C-alpha atoms as one frame of an Amber mdcrd trajectory, in Angstrom:
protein
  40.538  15.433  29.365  38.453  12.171  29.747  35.474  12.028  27.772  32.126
   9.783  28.659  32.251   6.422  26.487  30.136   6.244  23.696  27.961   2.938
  23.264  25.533   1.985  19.923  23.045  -1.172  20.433  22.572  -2.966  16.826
  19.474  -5.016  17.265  19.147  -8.481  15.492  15.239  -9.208  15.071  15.172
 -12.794  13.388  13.008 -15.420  12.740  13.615 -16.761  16.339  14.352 -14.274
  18.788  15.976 -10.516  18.853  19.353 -10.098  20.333  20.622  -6.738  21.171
  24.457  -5.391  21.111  25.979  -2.722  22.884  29.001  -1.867  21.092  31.869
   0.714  21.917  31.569   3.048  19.224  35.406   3.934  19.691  36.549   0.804
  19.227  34.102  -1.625  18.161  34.482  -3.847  21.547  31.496  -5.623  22.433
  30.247  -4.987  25.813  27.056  -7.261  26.585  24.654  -9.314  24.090  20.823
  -9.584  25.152  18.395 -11.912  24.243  14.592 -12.498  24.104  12.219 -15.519
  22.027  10.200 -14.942  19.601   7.381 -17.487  18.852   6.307 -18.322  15.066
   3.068 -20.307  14.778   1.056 -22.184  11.742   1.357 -25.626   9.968   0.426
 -26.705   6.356   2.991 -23.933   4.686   2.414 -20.828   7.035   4.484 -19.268
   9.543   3.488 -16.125  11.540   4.282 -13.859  14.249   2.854 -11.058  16.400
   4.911  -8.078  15.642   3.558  -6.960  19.380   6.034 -10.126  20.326   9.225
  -8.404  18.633   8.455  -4.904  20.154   8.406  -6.885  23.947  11.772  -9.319
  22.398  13.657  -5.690  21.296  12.602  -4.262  24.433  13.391  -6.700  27.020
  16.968  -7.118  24.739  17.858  -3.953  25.030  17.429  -3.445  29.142  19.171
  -6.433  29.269  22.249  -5.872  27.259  23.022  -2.042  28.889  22.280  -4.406
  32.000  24.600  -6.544  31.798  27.617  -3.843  29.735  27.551  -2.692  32.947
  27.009   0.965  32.011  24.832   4.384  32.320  21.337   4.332  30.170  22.814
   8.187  29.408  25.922   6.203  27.245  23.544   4.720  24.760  23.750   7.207
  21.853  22.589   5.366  18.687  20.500   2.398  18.083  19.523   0.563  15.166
  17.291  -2.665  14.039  18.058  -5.234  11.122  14.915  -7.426  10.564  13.964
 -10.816   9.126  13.148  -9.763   5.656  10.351  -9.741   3.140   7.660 -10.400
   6.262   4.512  -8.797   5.862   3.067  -6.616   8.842  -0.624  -4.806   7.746
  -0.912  -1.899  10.128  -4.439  -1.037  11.078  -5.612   2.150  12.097  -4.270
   2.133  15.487  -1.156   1.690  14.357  -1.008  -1.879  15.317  -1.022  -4.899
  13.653  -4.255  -6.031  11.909  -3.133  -9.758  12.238  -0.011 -11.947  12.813
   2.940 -10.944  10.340   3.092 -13.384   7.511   7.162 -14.515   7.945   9.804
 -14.846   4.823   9.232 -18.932   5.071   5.304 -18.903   4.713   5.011 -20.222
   1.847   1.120 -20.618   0.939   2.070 -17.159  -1.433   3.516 -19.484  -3.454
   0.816 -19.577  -6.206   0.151 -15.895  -6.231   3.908 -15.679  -6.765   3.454
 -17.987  -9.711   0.770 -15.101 -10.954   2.807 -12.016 -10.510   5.443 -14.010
 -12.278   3.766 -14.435 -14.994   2.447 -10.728 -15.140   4.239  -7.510 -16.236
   5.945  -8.631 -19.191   6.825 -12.191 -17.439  10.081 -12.788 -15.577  12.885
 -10.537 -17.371  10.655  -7.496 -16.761  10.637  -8.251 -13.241  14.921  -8.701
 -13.494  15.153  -5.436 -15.145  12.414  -3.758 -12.717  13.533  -4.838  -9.344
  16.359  -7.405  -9.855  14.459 -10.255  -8.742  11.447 -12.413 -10.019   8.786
 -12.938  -6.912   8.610 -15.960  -4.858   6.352 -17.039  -2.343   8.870 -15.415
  -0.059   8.741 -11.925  -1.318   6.781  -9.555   0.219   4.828  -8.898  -2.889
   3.439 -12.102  -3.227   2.413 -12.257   0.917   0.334  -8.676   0.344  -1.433
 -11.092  -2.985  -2.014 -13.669  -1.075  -3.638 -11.225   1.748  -5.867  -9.571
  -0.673  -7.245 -12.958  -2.294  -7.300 -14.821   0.528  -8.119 -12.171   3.336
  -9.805  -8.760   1.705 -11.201  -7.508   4.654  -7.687  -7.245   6.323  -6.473
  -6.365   3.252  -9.484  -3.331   3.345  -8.279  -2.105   6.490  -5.129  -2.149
   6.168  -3.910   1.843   6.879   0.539   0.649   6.655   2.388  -1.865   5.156
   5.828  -2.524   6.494   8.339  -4.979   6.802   9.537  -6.333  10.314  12.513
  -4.129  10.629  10.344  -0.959   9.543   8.217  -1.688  11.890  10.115  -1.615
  14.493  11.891   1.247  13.712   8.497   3.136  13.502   8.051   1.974  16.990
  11.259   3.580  18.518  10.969   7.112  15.989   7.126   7.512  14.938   8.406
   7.473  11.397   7.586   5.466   8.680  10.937   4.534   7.012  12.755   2.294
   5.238  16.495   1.614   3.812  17.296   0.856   0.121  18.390  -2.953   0.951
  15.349  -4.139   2.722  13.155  -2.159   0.616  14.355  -4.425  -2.151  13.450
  -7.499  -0.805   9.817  -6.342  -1.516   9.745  -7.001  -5.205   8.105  -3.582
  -5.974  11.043  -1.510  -4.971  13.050  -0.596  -8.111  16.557  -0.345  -7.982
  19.409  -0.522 -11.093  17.416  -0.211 -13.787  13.326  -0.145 -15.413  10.807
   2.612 -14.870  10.803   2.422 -11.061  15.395   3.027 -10.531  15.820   3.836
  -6.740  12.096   3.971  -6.263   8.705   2.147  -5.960   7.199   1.338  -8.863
   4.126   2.408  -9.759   2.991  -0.056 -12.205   4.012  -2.911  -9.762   2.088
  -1.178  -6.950  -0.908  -0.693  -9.388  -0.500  -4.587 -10.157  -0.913  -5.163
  -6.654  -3.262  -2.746  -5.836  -1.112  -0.818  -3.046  -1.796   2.771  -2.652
   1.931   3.787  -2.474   0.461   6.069   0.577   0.717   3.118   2.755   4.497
   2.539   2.264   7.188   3.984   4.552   9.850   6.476   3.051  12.882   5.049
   1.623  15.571   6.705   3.664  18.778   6.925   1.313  20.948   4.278   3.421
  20.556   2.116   6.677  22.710   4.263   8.447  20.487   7.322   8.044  19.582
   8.778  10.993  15.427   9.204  11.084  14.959  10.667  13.832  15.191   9.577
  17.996  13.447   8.198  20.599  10.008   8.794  21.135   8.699   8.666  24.754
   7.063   5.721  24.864  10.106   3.772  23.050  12.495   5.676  25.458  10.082
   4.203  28.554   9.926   1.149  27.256  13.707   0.985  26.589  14.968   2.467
  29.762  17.079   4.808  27.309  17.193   8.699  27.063  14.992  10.286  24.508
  17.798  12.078  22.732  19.788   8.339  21.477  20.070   8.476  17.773  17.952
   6.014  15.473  19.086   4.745  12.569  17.296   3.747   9.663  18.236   0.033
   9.310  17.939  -2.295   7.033  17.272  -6.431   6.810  19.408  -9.482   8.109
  21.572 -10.039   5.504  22.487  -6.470   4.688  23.411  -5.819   8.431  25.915
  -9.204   8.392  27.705  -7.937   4.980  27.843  -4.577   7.121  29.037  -6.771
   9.977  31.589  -8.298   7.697  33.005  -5.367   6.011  31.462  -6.043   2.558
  30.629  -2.746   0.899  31.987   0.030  -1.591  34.529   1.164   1.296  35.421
  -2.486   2.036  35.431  -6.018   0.843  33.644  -6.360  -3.026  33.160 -10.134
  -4.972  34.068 -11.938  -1.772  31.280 -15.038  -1.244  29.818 -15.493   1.720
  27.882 -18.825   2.891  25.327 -18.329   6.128  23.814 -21.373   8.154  21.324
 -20.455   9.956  17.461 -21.170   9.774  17.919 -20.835   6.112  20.886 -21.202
   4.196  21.942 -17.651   2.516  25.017 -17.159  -0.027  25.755 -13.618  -0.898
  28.305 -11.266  -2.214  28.459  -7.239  -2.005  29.071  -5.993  -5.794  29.095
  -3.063  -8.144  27.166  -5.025 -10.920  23.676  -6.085 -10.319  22.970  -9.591
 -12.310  19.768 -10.607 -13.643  19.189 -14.033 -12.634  15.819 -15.708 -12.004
  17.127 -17.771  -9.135  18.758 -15.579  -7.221  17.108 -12.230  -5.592  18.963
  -9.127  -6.797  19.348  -7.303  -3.497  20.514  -3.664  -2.745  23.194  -3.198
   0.001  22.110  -0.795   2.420  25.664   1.639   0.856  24.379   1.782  -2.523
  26.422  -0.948  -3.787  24.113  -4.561  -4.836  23.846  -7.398  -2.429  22.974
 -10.481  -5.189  21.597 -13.665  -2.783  20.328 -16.979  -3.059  18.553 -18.316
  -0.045  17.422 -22.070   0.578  14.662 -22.553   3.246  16.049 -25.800   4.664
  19.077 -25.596   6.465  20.484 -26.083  10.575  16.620 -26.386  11.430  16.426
 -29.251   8.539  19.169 -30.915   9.592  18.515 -30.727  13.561  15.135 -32.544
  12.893  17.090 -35.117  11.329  19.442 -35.702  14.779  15.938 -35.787  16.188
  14.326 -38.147  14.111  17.161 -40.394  14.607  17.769 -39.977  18.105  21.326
 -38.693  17.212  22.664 -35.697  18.678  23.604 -33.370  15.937  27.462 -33.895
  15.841  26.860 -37.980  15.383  26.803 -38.047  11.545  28.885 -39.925   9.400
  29.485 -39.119   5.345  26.031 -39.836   4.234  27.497 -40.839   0.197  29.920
 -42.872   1.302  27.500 -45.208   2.311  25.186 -44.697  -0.602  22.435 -42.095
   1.318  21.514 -39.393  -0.524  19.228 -36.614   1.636  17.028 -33.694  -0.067
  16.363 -32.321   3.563  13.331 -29.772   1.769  11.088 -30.604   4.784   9.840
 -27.011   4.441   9.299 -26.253   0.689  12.289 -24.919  -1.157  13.149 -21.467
  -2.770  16.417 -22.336  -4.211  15.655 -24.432  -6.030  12.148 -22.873  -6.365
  10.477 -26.066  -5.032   7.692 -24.218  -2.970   5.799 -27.875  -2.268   8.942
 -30.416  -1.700   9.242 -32.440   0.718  12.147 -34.639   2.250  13.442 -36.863
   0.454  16.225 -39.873   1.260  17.044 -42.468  -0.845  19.439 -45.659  -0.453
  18.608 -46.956   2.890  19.728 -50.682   3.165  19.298 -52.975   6.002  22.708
 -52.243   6.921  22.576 -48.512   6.482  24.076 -46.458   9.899  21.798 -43.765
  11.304  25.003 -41.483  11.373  24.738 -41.774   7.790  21.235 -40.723   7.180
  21.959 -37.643   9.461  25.494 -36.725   7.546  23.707 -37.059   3.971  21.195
 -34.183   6.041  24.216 -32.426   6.174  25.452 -33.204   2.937  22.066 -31.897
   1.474  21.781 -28.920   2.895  25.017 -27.953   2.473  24.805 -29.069  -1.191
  21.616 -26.556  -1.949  23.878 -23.906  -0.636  26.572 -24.391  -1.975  24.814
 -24.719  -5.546  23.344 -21.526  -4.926  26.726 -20.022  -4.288  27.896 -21.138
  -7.416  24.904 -19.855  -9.608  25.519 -16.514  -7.745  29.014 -16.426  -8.476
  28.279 -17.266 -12.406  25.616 -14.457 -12.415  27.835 -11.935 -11.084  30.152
 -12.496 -14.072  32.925 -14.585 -12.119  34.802 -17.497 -13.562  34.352 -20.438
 -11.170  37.369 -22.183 -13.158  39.481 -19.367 -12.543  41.738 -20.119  -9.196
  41.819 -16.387  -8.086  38.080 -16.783  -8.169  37.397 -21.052  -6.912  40.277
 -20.571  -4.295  39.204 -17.716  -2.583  37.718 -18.002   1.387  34.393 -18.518
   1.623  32.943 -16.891   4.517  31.030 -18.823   6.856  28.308 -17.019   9.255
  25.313 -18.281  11.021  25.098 -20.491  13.637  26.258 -23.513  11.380  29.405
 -21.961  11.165  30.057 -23.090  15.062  29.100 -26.825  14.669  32.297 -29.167
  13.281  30.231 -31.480  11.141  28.873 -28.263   9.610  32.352 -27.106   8.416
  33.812 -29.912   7.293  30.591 -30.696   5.034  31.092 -27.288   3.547  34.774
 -27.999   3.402  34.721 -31.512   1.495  31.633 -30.326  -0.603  33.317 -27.024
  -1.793  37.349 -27.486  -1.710  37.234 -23.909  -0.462  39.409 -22.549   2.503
  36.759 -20.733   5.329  37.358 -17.752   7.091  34.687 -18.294  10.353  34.829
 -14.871  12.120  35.188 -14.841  15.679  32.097 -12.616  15.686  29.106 -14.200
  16.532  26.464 -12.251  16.084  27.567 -10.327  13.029  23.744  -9.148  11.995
  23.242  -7.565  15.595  26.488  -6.111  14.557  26.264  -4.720  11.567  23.252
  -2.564  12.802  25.842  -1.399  15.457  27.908   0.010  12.267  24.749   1.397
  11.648  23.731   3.310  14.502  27.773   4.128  14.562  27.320   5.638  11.316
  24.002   7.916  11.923  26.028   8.755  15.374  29.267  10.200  13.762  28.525
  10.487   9.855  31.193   8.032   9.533  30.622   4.841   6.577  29.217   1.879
   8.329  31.192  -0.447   6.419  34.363   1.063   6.793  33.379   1.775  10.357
  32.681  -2.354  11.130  36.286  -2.721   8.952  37.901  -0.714  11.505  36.337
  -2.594  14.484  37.742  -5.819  12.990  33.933  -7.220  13.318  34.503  -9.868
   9.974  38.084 -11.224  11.605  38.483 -14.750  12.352  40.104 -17.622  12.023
  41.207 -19.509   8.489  40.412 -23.022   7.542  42.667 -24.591   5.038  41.225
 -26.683   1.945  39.667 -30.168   2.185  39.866 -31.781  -1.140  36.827 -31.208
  -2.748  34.822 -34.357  -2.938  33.056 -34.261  -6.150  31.919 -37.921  -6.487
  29.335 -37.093  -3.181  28.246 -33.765  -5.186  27.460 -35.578  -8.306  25.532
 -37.972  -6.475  23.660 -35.758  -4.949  23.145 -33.719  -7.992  21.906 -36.868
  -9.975  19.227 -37.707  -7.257  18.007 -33.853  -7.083  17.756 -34.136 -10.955
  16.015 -37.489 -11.473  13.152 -36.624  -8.309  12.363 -33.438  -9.792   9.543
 -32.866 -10.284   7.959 -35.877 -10.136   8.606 -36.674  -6.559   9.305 -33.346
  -5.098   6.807 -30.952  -6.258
């Protein structure tokens, strides 16, 4: 006897715009991919966004991918969102936002991160507390900076939540969180310290939160909270009774996607080009390292990252600058250029004030040059980051079972040939690029798959082949443009970056 297909939507709300899945949940096939803009706003450090603008993005997504799949609003049984992390939306009363969400890239936090930094013990008590040391990215130091530099919103402010909590309250009425976006916050404790698996109450009392206005902490993204409300279902053009899960942030959704997890792939690196520039590895250890944030995993394993700020965007304003479309670039060190493409801040290295920097230009220098030492630079700060991550997780970079093993490359970099031979020649690595494009949309597919049929999301996306793709061989590594690069990063910091 036939029985009716069963389709999950995993929702990608980014920095940029939300894209929606529909996704077999039988075999993982992808039926249709949605799309809708977001708009970010400010100059001078910030960048905001009307949370009002990602309910209308998911929305309009949605309709559009069951549009376009081709199929019944009644097979849509599961939906779930993965956000842009660490934003800050301040609900008021209404339930609404009180202002424009402060994004994961505003950096005017950046000194009240210095000052919770320096607070509770100093940075290895934040380590041991939450496995990370705040930033002007984390969400703690946005709610500091709100309070100091905007108490009356601060006052009124009846929820905090972070963009993909948000809008999951939007499609259930509940307030609710998962474990891996929760500790992007920096006063979510996981692994260790007096707050394990739980927000801690000294950290809150630092900041002055009433742990009241925090959303539950649901015990993994693929938790189901709840369904539908009517106004979500409306809005939607979906039954009430489809399944939400709870979610969880960006780059727990694409290790999801990938297959990274307890029931799948553990200590494999992974490199994302996108807006920023992410490196991250699912693990059973937790390190304690000041530069990198010590993420959860949405399964209960750890999710270690290093993120850069300055990445494709960087590097596309570059091609601009020059007139060059963005495939024109020639290897920048080979003719001497050296580019620090910081143009907005940097978090890894924690540089929250850089700017750009190139250095020797000559008369003769080529344009393609200039824009393939972009490249170079950005691809560098990654790639450093990877290696720090790697280190902190106990791993022997000198070991071949650990320096020859594929890196992973995600994002929308991962399409562009300049961007994967850079990464190539700069870290002598083979790449596996999967064939999947938009792994974070699904990964929250897995999850909605998972509150659906009670079945692990990771070992769920594993079976739908979601992290397959092609393998790049080697480059040899070219370590004479790294240490060029490296000398020029240590010799302008800090006096001309900071």
């Amino acid at each position: 006897m036939r029985t009716s297909r069963s389709v999950v939507i995993g929702v990608d709300s980014s920095t940029q715009s939300t894209k929606a899945v529909a996704v077999d949940t039988a075999t993982g096939g992808l039926l249709a991919v949605g799309r809708a803009p977001h708009t970010v706003t400010g100059t001078g450090g910030a960048r905001e966004s009307d949370p009002e603008e990602w309910w209308t993005a998911l929305a309009t997504a949605v309709r559009a991918a069951v549009r376009e799949a081709g199929i019944p609003a009644t097979a849509v049984t599961g939906i779930a969102v993965a956000g842009q992390q660490h934003g800050l939306v301040a609900l008021g009363a209404d339930g609404r936002a009180l202002r424009p969400a402060l994004l994961w890239n505003d950096t005017r936090s950046a000194p009240e991160a210095a000052a919770l930094a320096a607070g509770l013990g100093g940075p290895k008590s934040w380590l041991e507390r939450t496995g990370s040391v705040p930033v002007a990215s984390m969400t703690a130091a946005k709610w500091q900076w709100l309070r100091e530099h905007e108490p009356a919103h601060a006052a009124a402010t009846t929820g905090v939540r972070l963009p993909h909590d948000y809008l999951t309250e939007r499609l259930t009425g509940h307030a609710v969180t998962d474990p891996g976006d929760a500790s992007g916050t920096c006063w979510y404790g996981h692994g260790g310290g007096a707050g394990r698996d739980s927000y801690d109450p000294e950290i809150l009392d630092l900041l002055g939160l009433d742990p009241a206005l925090l959303p539950a902490v649901a015990p993994s993204g693929a938790t189901r909270v709840g369904t539908l409300t009517a106004a979500a279902a409306e809005a939607l053009g979906l039954p009430r009774t489809v399944v939400v899960a709870a979610g969880t942030g960006d780059n727990m959704a694409a290790a999801v996607g990938l297959g990274l997890g307890g029931a799948g792939l553990l200590d494999h690196p992974v490199v994302s080009l996108g807006t920023s520039g992410t490196v991250f590895a699912a693990t059973r250890t937790r390190p304690a390292d000041p530069g990198l944030a010590g993420f959860a995993a949405t399964d209960g394993t750890y999710l270690p990252l290093g993120c850069t700020l300055n990445c494709t965007l960087a590097v596309d304003r570059f091609a601009a600058l020059l007139g060059l479309d963005r495939e024109d670039a020639a290897p920048g060190a080979d003719a001497g250029v050296v580019v620090l493409p910081y143009l907005d801040g940097e978090r890894t290295p924690d540089l929250p004030h850089a700017a750009g920097l190139v250095t020797g230009l000559r008369h003769t220098t080529d344009p393609r040059a200039i824009l393939g030492a972009a490249y170079e630079g950005a691809a560098f700060t990654v790639l450093h980051a990877l290696d720090g991550l790697l280190a902190a997780c106990g791993l022997d970079l000198t070991d071949s079972a650990v320096r020859d093993r594929p890196l992973r490359l995600i994002g929308g970099g991962a399409r562009g040939r300049t961007w994967t031979d850079t990464v190539r020649r700069l870290s002598g690595r083979p790449l596996v690029v999967p064939a999947a494009e938009e792994l974070v949309a699904l990964g929250a597919a897995a999850l909605a798959g998972g509150a659906v049929t009670g079945e692990d999301p990771v070992a769920l996306a594993h079976a739908w082949g979601t992290g397959a793709g092609e393998l790049l061989p080697p480059l040899a590594r070219s370590t004479e443009t790294w240490d060029r690069i490296a000398g020029v990063l240590t010799a302008a910091s800090p006096g001309l970056l900071r």
